Amino acid sequence: MVAVPASGWAPANFPTWSRMAETRRVLVTGGAGFVGATLVRRLVESGHAVRVLDNLTTGDASHLEGVDAELVEGDVRDAKTMDEALGGIESVVHLAAAGSVVMSVADPATNFNVNVFGTFQVLDAVRRAGVGRTVLASTGGALIGDAIPPVNERSLPKPISPYGASKLAGEGYAHAFAKAYGLRTIALRFANAYGPWSARKRGAVTTFFRAINGGEPIVIYGDGSASRDYTHVDDICRALELALGSEVPGGTVLHIASGVETTVQLLADLCRSAAGVPDHPIEYRPKRVGEVERNFASYDLAKELLGFEPSISREEGIRETWQWFQESVFAER
Ligand SMILES: NC(=O)c1ccc[n+]([C@@H]2O[C@H](COP(=O)([O-])OP(=O)(O)OC[C@H]3O[C@@H](n4cnc5c(N)ncnc54)[C@H](O)[C@@H]3O)[C@@H](O)[C@H]2O)c1
């Protein structure tokens, strides 16, 4: 990995970049985060030249250690930074975001600024640069809100958190820029992702594993009957790569999910059994504002248009994620 500050950046300065100039050149915003860590590895392995633009708020340069990609430290909200980062780029995956539902409820203005203005700035820079495919990370559950699952692309979005609203606004701009300026945008509505490189996340799998490792009770908000669609990050990243190479029309929106409903209680049981502590204590606390009650999604349209199908079962994925935490996070304490 070559790390450079945003200012003074120029493609010619970077040997990796010029060596790979003949390959497919992708900018991944937010590529030093959880999903980015797997995606950037995957794209490099399949022959892409990858540049990451990340301001390292929730991401970490160490996520990309040993990966043959460039890391430009900068903010997607800055037009000049975006214009420079798009130099020589053929396609974009926009992952950079403030991704927490709970934090969006506490501080909606920051969430709006990063997710709505940030996505607008990415799309506007893509428009100026004339870049080809732009894939945007959207969200399933938080954007649709409380609806009877399984949700799909025909479900009416009614977000109940500022985070969900910000992702819906981003999809709106992606569609508008496709129609008004011919941008080849595609928004993928991820289900709840879990997997390696998630140590900095606050999602259920990460917090349950941390509680188990720390000898603290697992905390469940609500009675455990709330449900989510937990999808392994490898499956999400396969969908992102398929979307990059697809010919679907600009403005397309697709759900990327496992299609399986898992209650929070069952998730806790799977985590406890993966860790070999089936009787680890659980503490139940009141439900939090902004969190949807039930959610899982259908990936039928993504299967039809991208050939996407999830390949990792929750049992296998959670077991493998516990092993990753053991080897890469807890072993270092
Ligand atoms: N993880 C999930 O379960 C999930 C589910 C649905 C959607 N998503 C979406 O997928 C994308 C990636 O999520 P993640 O889980 O990897 O989150 P993450 O927080 O680990 O990664 C986001 C990255 O964006 C960077 N970033 C934030 N603001 C930035 C800015 N203004 N300029 C440049 N970089 C910035 C962060 O430093 C971080 O590296 C996000 O758009 C998120 O909303 C994630």
Coordinates of C-alpha atoms and ligand atoms in Angstrom, one line a residue:
M1 CA 0.0 0.0 0.0
V2 CA 1.2 3.5 -0.8
A3 CA -0.2 6.1 1.6
V4 CA -0.2 9.8 0.5
P5 CA -1.8 13.0 1.7
A6 CA -4.5 14.5 -0.6
S7 CA -2.5 17.6 -1.3
G8 CA 0.3 17.3 -3.7
W9 CA -1.0 14.0 -5.0
A10 CA -0.4 13.1 -8.6
P11 CA -0.7 9.7 -10.3
A12 CA 2.7 9.8 -11.9
N13 CA 4.3 9.9 -8.5
F14 CA 3.2 6.4 -7.7
P15 CA 5.0 3.4 -9.1
T16 CA 2.2 1.0 -8.3
W17 CA -0.2 3.1 -10.3
S18 CA 1.9 3.5 -13.4
R19 CA 2.8 -0.2 -13.4
M20 CA -0.9 -1.1 -13.4
A21 CA -2.0 1.7 -15.7
E22 CA -3.2 -0.8 -18.3
T23 CA -5.6 -2.5 -15.9
R24 CA -9.1 -1.5 -14.8
R25 CA -8.7 1.5 -12.5
V26 CA -11.1 1.9 -9.7
L27 CA -11.5 4.5 -7.0
V28 CA -12.9 3.1 -3.7
T29 CA -14.1 5.9 -1.4
G30 CA -14.1 4.7 2.2
G31 CA -11.9 1.8 1.2
A32 CA -10.1 1.7 4.5
G33 CA -13.2 0.7 6.4
F34 CA -14.8 -2.6 7.1
V35 CA -16.4 -3.4 3.7
G36 CA -13.5 -1.7 1.9
A37 CA -10.8 -3.9 3.5
T38 CA -12.4 -7.0 1.8
L39 CA -13.4 -5.2 -1.3
V40 CA -10.0 -3.6 -2.1
R41 CA -8.3 -7.0 -1.6
R42 CA -10.8 -8.7 -3.9
L43 CA -10.5 -6.0 -6.6
V44 CA -6.6 -6.1 -6.5
E45 CA -6.7 -9.9 -6.7
S46 CA -8.9 -9.8 -9.7
G47 CA -6.5 -7.5 -11.6
H48 CA -7.9 -4.0 -10.8
A49 CA -5.6 -1.0 -10.0
V50 CA -7.2 0.4 -6.9
R51 CA -7.0 3.9 -5.4
V52 CA -8.7 4.4 -2.0
L53 CA -9.9 7.8 -0.8
D54 CA -10.6 7.8 2.9
N55 CA -10.5 10.4 5.7
L56 CA -9.8 7.6 8.3
T57 CA -12.6 8.7 10.6
T58 CA -13.9 5.2 11.2
G59 CA -11.5 3.5 8.8
D60 CA -7.8 2.6 9.5
A61 CA -4.8 2.5 7.1
S62 CA -3.8 -0.8 8.8
H63 CA -6.9 -2.5 7.2
L64 CA -5.0 -2.3 3.9
E65 CA -1.6 -3.3 5.1
G66 CA 0.2 -5.4 2.6
V67 CA -2.3 -4.6 -0.1
D68 CA -1.1 -3.4 -3.5
A69 CA -3.4 -0.3 -3.6
E70 CA -2.9 3.4 -3.1
L71 CA -4.4 5.2 -0.1
V72 CA -5.2 8.9 -0.5
E73 CA -6.1 10.5 2.8
G74 CA -8.9 13.0 2.1
D75 CA -12.5 13.8 2.3
V76 CA -15.2 13.1 -0.3
R77 CA -16.9 16.3 0.6
D78 CA -14.0 18.4 -0.8
A79 CA -14.5 19.0 -4.6
K80 CA -10.8 19.5 -5.3
T81 CA -9.8 16.3 -3.5
M82 CA -12.5 14.4 -5.5
D83 CA -11.4 15.8 -8.8
E84 CA -7.8 14.8 -8.1
A85 CA -8.7 11.4 -6.8
L86 CA -10.7 10.7 -10.0
G87 CA -7.6 11.4 -12.3
G88 CA -7.2 8.4 -14.6
I89 CA -10.1 6.5 -13.0
E90 CA -12.5 4.4 -14.9
S91 CA -15.1 3.4 -12.3
V92 CA -16.0 4.3 -8.7
V93 CA -17.3 2.4 -5.7
H94 CA -18.6 4.9 -3.1
L95 CA -18.5 3.3 0.3
A96 CA -17.5 6.4 2.4
A97 CA -20.2 7.2 4.9
A98 CA -21.2 7.8 8.5
G99 CA -22.7 4.3 8.9
S100 CA -24.3 4.2 12.3
V101 CA -28.0 4.4 12.8
V102 CA -27.6 5.2 16.5
M103 CA -25.1 8.0 15.9
S104 CA -27.3 9.4 13.2
V105 CA -30.1 9.8 15.7
A106 CA -27.7 11.5 18.2
D107 CA -26.2 13.8 15.5
P108 CA -28.3 14.0 12.4
A109 CA -26.5 17.1 11.0
T110 CA -23.1 15.3 10.7
N111 CA -24.8 12.3 9.2
F112 CA -26.5 14.5 6.6
N113 CA -23.3 16.3 5.8
V114 CA -21.2 13.1 5.3
N115 CA -23.8 11.0 3.6
V116 CA -26.0 13.4 1.6
F117 CA -23.6 16.2 0.8
G118 CA -20.7 13.7 0.5
T119 CA -22.6 11.5 -2.0
F120 CA -23.6 14.6 -3.9
Q121 CA -20.0 15.7 -4.1
V122 CA -18.9 12.2 -5.4
L123 CA -21.6 12.2 -8.1
D124 CA -20.9 15.7 -9.1
A125 CA -17.1 15.0 -9.4
V126 CA -18.0 11.8 -11.4
R127 CA -20.1 14.0 -13.7
R128 CA -17.2 16.4 -14.2
A129 CA -14.7 13.7 -14.9
G130 CA -17.0 11.6 -17.1
V131 CA -16.2 8.4 -15.2
G132 CA -18.0 5.2 -16.3
R133 CA -19.7 2.9 -13.7
T134 CA -20.4 4.3 -10.2
V135 CA -21.5 1.8 -7.6
L136 CA -23.0 3.3 -4.4
A137 CA -23.4 1.6 -1.0
S138 CA -26.9 1.9 0.2
T139 CA -28.8 0.1 2.9
G140 CA -31.8 -2.2 3.0
G141 CA -33.4 -2.2 6.4
A142 CA -32.7 1.4 7.5
L143 CA -33.9 2.8 4.2
I144 CA -37.1 0.9 3.9
G145 CA -38.1 1.2 7.6
D146 CA -40.7 -0.9 9.3
A147 CA -42.3 -3.0 6.5
I148 CA -43.4 -6.6 6.4
P149 CA -40.4 -8.5 5.1
P150 CA -39.1 -9.8 2.8
V151 CA -38.6 -6.3 1.3
N152 CA -37.6 -5.8 -2.3
E153 CA -37.0 -3.1 -4.8
R154 CA -40.8 -2.4 -5.0
S155 CA -41.1 -1.9 -1.2
L156 CA -41.9 1.7 -0.4
P157 CA -39.0 3.4 1.5
K158 CA -40.1 5.0 4.7
P159 CA -36.9 5.5 6.8
I160 CA -37.2 5.8 10.5
S161 CA -33.7 7.1 11.2
P162 CA -31.7 10.0 9.8
Y163 CA -29.2 7.4 8.5
G164 CA -31.9 5.6 6.4
A165 CA -33.1 9.0 5.1
S166 CA -29.5 10.0 4.1
K167 CA -29.1 6.8 2.1
L168 CA -32.5 7.3 0.4
A169 CA -31.4 10.8 -0.6
G170 CA -28.1 9.4 -2.0
E171 CA -30.1 7.0 -4.1
G172 CA -32.3 9.9 -5.3
Y173 CA -29.3 11.9 -6.5
A174 CA -27.8 8.7 -8.1
H175 CA -31.0 8.2 -10.1
A176 CA -31.3 11.9 -10.9
F177 CA -27.7 12.1 -12.1
A178 CA -28.2 9.0 -14.3
K179 CA -31.3 10.6 -16.0
A180 CA -30.0 14.2 -16.1
Y181 CA -26.3 13.6 -17.1
G182 CA -26.2 9.9 -18.2
L183 CA -24.2 8.7 -15.2
R184 CA -24.0 4.9 -15.0
T185 CA -24.9 4.7 -11.3
I186 CA -26.0 1.6 -9.5
A187 CA -27.0 1.6 -5.8
L188 CA -26.7 -1.7 -3.8
R189 CA -28.8 -1.9 -0.7
F190 CA -26.7 -4.0 1.6
A191 CA -28.2 -6.1 4.4
N192 CA -26.4 -6.2 7.7
A193 CA -22.8 -7.0 6.9
Y194 CA -20.5 -9.1 9.2
G195 CA -17.1 -10.7 8.7
P196 CA -13.4 -10.0 9.0
W197 CA -12.1 -6.4 9.5
S198 CA -15.1 -5.5 11.5
A199 CA -13.3 -4.8 14.8
R200 CA -14.0 -1.1 14.7
K201 CA -17.8 -1.6 13.9
R202 CA -20.6 -1.4 16.5
G203 CA -22.8 -4.0 14.8
A204 CA -24.3 -6.9 16.7
V205 CA -21.8 -9.6 15.7
T206 CA -18.8 -7.4 16.7
T207 CA -20.3 -6.3 20.1
F208 CA -21.5 -9.8 21.0
F209 CA -18.0 -11.2 20.3
R210 CA -16.4 -8.4 22.3
A211 CA -18.7 -9.1 25.2
I212 CA -17.9 -12.8 25.1
N213 CA -14.2 -12.2 24.9
G214 CA -14.3 -9.6 27.7
G215 CA -16.4 -11.8 30.0
E216 CA -19.3 -9.3 30.0
P217 CA -22.9 -10.2 29.4
I218 CA -24.1 -9.9 25.8
V219 CA -26.5 -6.9 25.6
I220 CA -29.7 -7.2 23.5
Y221 CA -31.9 -4.1 23.0
G222 CA -35.5 -5.3 23.1
D223 CA -36.6 -8.9 23.8
G224 CA -34.5 -10.5 21.1
S225 CA -37.3 -11.0 18.7
A226 CA -36.2 -8.1 16.4
S227 CA -34.7 -9.6 13.2
R228 CA -32.1 -8.7 10.5
D229 CA -30.6 -10.1 7.4
Y230 CA -27.0 -10.9 8.2
T231 CA -24.9 -11.2 5.1
H232 CA -21.2 -12.1 5.0
V233 CA -19.0 -9.3 3.7
D234 CA -17.5 -11.6 1.1
D235 CA -20.9 -12.0 -0.5
I236 CA -21.5 -8.2 -0.3
C237 CA -18.1 -7.6 -2.0
R238 CA -18.8 -10.2 -4.7
A239 CA -22.0 -8.2 -5.5
L240 CA -20.0 -5.0 -5.6
E241 CA -17.6 -6.5 -8.1
L242 CA -20.4 -7.9 -10.2
A243 CA -22.1 -4.4 -10.2
L244 CA -18.8 -2.8 -11.4
G245 CA -18.8 -5.0 -14.5
S246 CA -22.5 -5.0 -15.2
E247 CA -24.4 -3.2 -18.0
V248 CA -27.5 -2.5 -16.1
P249 CA -29.0 1.0 -16.8
G250 CA -28.0 4.0 -14.7
G251 CA -30.2 4.6 -11.7
T252 CA -30.7 0.9 -10.9
V253 CA -31.2 -0.1 -7.3
L254 CA -30.7 -3.6 -6.0
H255 CA -31.0 -5.4 -2.7
I256 CA -28.0 -7.5 -1.7
A257 CA -28.9 -9.8 1.0
S258 CA -28.9 -13.4 2.3
G259 CA -32.6 -13.6 2.1
V260 CA -32.7 -15.2 5.5
E261 CA -34.3 -13.7 8.6
T262 CA -32.3 -14.1 11.8
T263 CA -33.6 -12.8 15.2
V264 CA -31.2 -11.1 17.4
Q265 CA -31.7 -13.9 19.9
L266 CA -30.7 -16.5 17.4
L267 CA -27.7 -14.4 16.4
A268 CA -26.6 -14.2 20.0
D269 CA -27.0 -18.0 20.2
L270 CA -24.9 -18.5 17.0
C271 CA -22.2 -16.2 18.4
R272 CA -22.2 -18.0 21.7
S273 CA -21.9 -21.4 20.1
A274 CA -19.2 -20.3 17.6
A275 CA -17.2 -19.1 20.7
G276 CA -17.9 -22.4 22.5
V277 CA -19.8 -20.7 25.4
P278 CA -23.5 -21.6 24.7
D279 CA -24.5 -20.4 28.3
H280 CA -22.8 -17.0 28.2
P281 CA -25.1 -14.5 30.0
I282 CA -27.4 -12.1 28.0
E283 CA -28.8 -8.8 29.4
Y284 CA -32.0 -7.4 27.9
R285 CA -32.3 -3.6 27.7
P286 CA -35.1 -1.3 26.2
K287 CA -35.3 -1.1 22.4
R288 CA -33.4 1.8 20.8
V289 CA -34.9 4.6 18.8
G290 CA -34.4 4.4 15.0
E291 CA -33.9 0.6 14.8
V292 CA -36.4 -1.3 12.7
E293 CA -38.2 -4.3 14.2
R294 CA -38.1 -7.0 11.5
N295 CA -36.0 -7.0 8.4
F296 CA -34.8 -9.3 5.7
A297 CA -34.6 -8.8 1.9
S298 CA -35.1 -10.6 -1.3
Y299 CA -32.1 -10.7 -3.7
D300 CA -34.1 -12.0 -6.6
L301 CA -33.6 -8.9 -8.8
A302 CA -29.8 -8.9 -8.1
K303 CA -29.8 -12.6 -9.1
E304 CA -31.6 -11.8 -12.3
L305 CA -29.5 -8.7 -13.3
L306 CA -26.1 -9.4 -11.8
G307 CA -26.1 -13.2 -11.3
F308 CA -25.7 -12.6 -7.6
E309 CA -26.4 -15.3 -5.0
P310 CA -25.1 -15.4 -1.4
S311 CA -22.7 -18.3 -0.8
I312 CA -21.9 -18.3 2.9
S313 CA -24.4 -19.6 5.5
R314 CA -24.8 -17.6 8.8
E315 CA -23.5 -20.6 10.8
E316 CA -20.3 -20.9 8.7
G317 CA -19.8 -17.2 8.4
I318 CA -20.2 -16.5 12.1
R319 CA -17.8 -19.4 13.0
E320 CA -15.2 -18.0 10.6
T321 CA -15.7 -14.4 11.9
W322 CA -15.1 -15.6 15.5
Q323 CA -11.9 -17.3 14.3
W324 CA -10.8 -14.0 12.7
F325 CA -11.5 -12.1 15.9
Q326 CA -9.6 -14.7 17.9
E327 CA -6.5 -14.5 15.6
S328 CA -6.5 -10.9 14.6
V329 CA -8.1 -8.9 17.4
F330 CA -8.2 -10.8 20.7
A331 CA -4.9 -12.5 20.3
E332 CA -3.2 -9.0 20.2
R333 CA -4.5 -7.9 23.6
Ligands
LIG1 N1 -21.6 -2.6 7.4 C1 -22.9 -2.7 7.2 O1 -23.6 -3.6 7.8 C2 -23.6 -1.9 6.1 C3 -24.9 -2.1 5.8 C4 -25.6 -1.4 4.9 C5 -24.9 -0.4 4.2 N2 -23.6 -0.1 4.5 C6 -22.8 0.9 3.9 O2 -21.6 0.4 3.3 C7 -20.6 1.4 3.3 C8 -19.4 0.9 4.0 O3 -19.7 0.6 5.4 P1 -18.7 0.0 6.4 O4 -19.4 -0.9 7.3 O5 -17.5 -0.5 5.7 O6 -18.4 1.3 7.2 P2 -17.0 1.9 7.8 O7 -17.3 3.0 8.7 O8 -16.1 0.8 8.3 O9 -16.3 2.5 6.5 C9 -16.6 3.8 6.0 C10 -15.3 4.4 5.6 O10 -15.6 5.7 5.0 C11 -14.6 6.6 5.6 N3 -15.2 7.9 5.6 C12 -16.2 8.4 6.3 N4 -16.5 9.6 6.0 C13 -15.6 10.0 5.0 C14 -15.5 11.2 4.2 N5 -16.2 12.3 4.5 N6 -14.5 11.2 3.3 C15 -13.7 10.1 3.0 N7 -13.9 8.9 3.7 C16 -14.8 8.9 4.7 C17 -14.3 6.0 7.0 O11 -13.0 6.5 7.5 C18 -14.3 4.5 6.7 O12 -13.1 4.0 6.3 C19 -21.2 2.6 4.0 O13 -21.7 3.5 2.9 C20 -22.4 2.1 4.8 O14 -23.4 3.0 5.0 C21 -22.9 -0.9 5.5

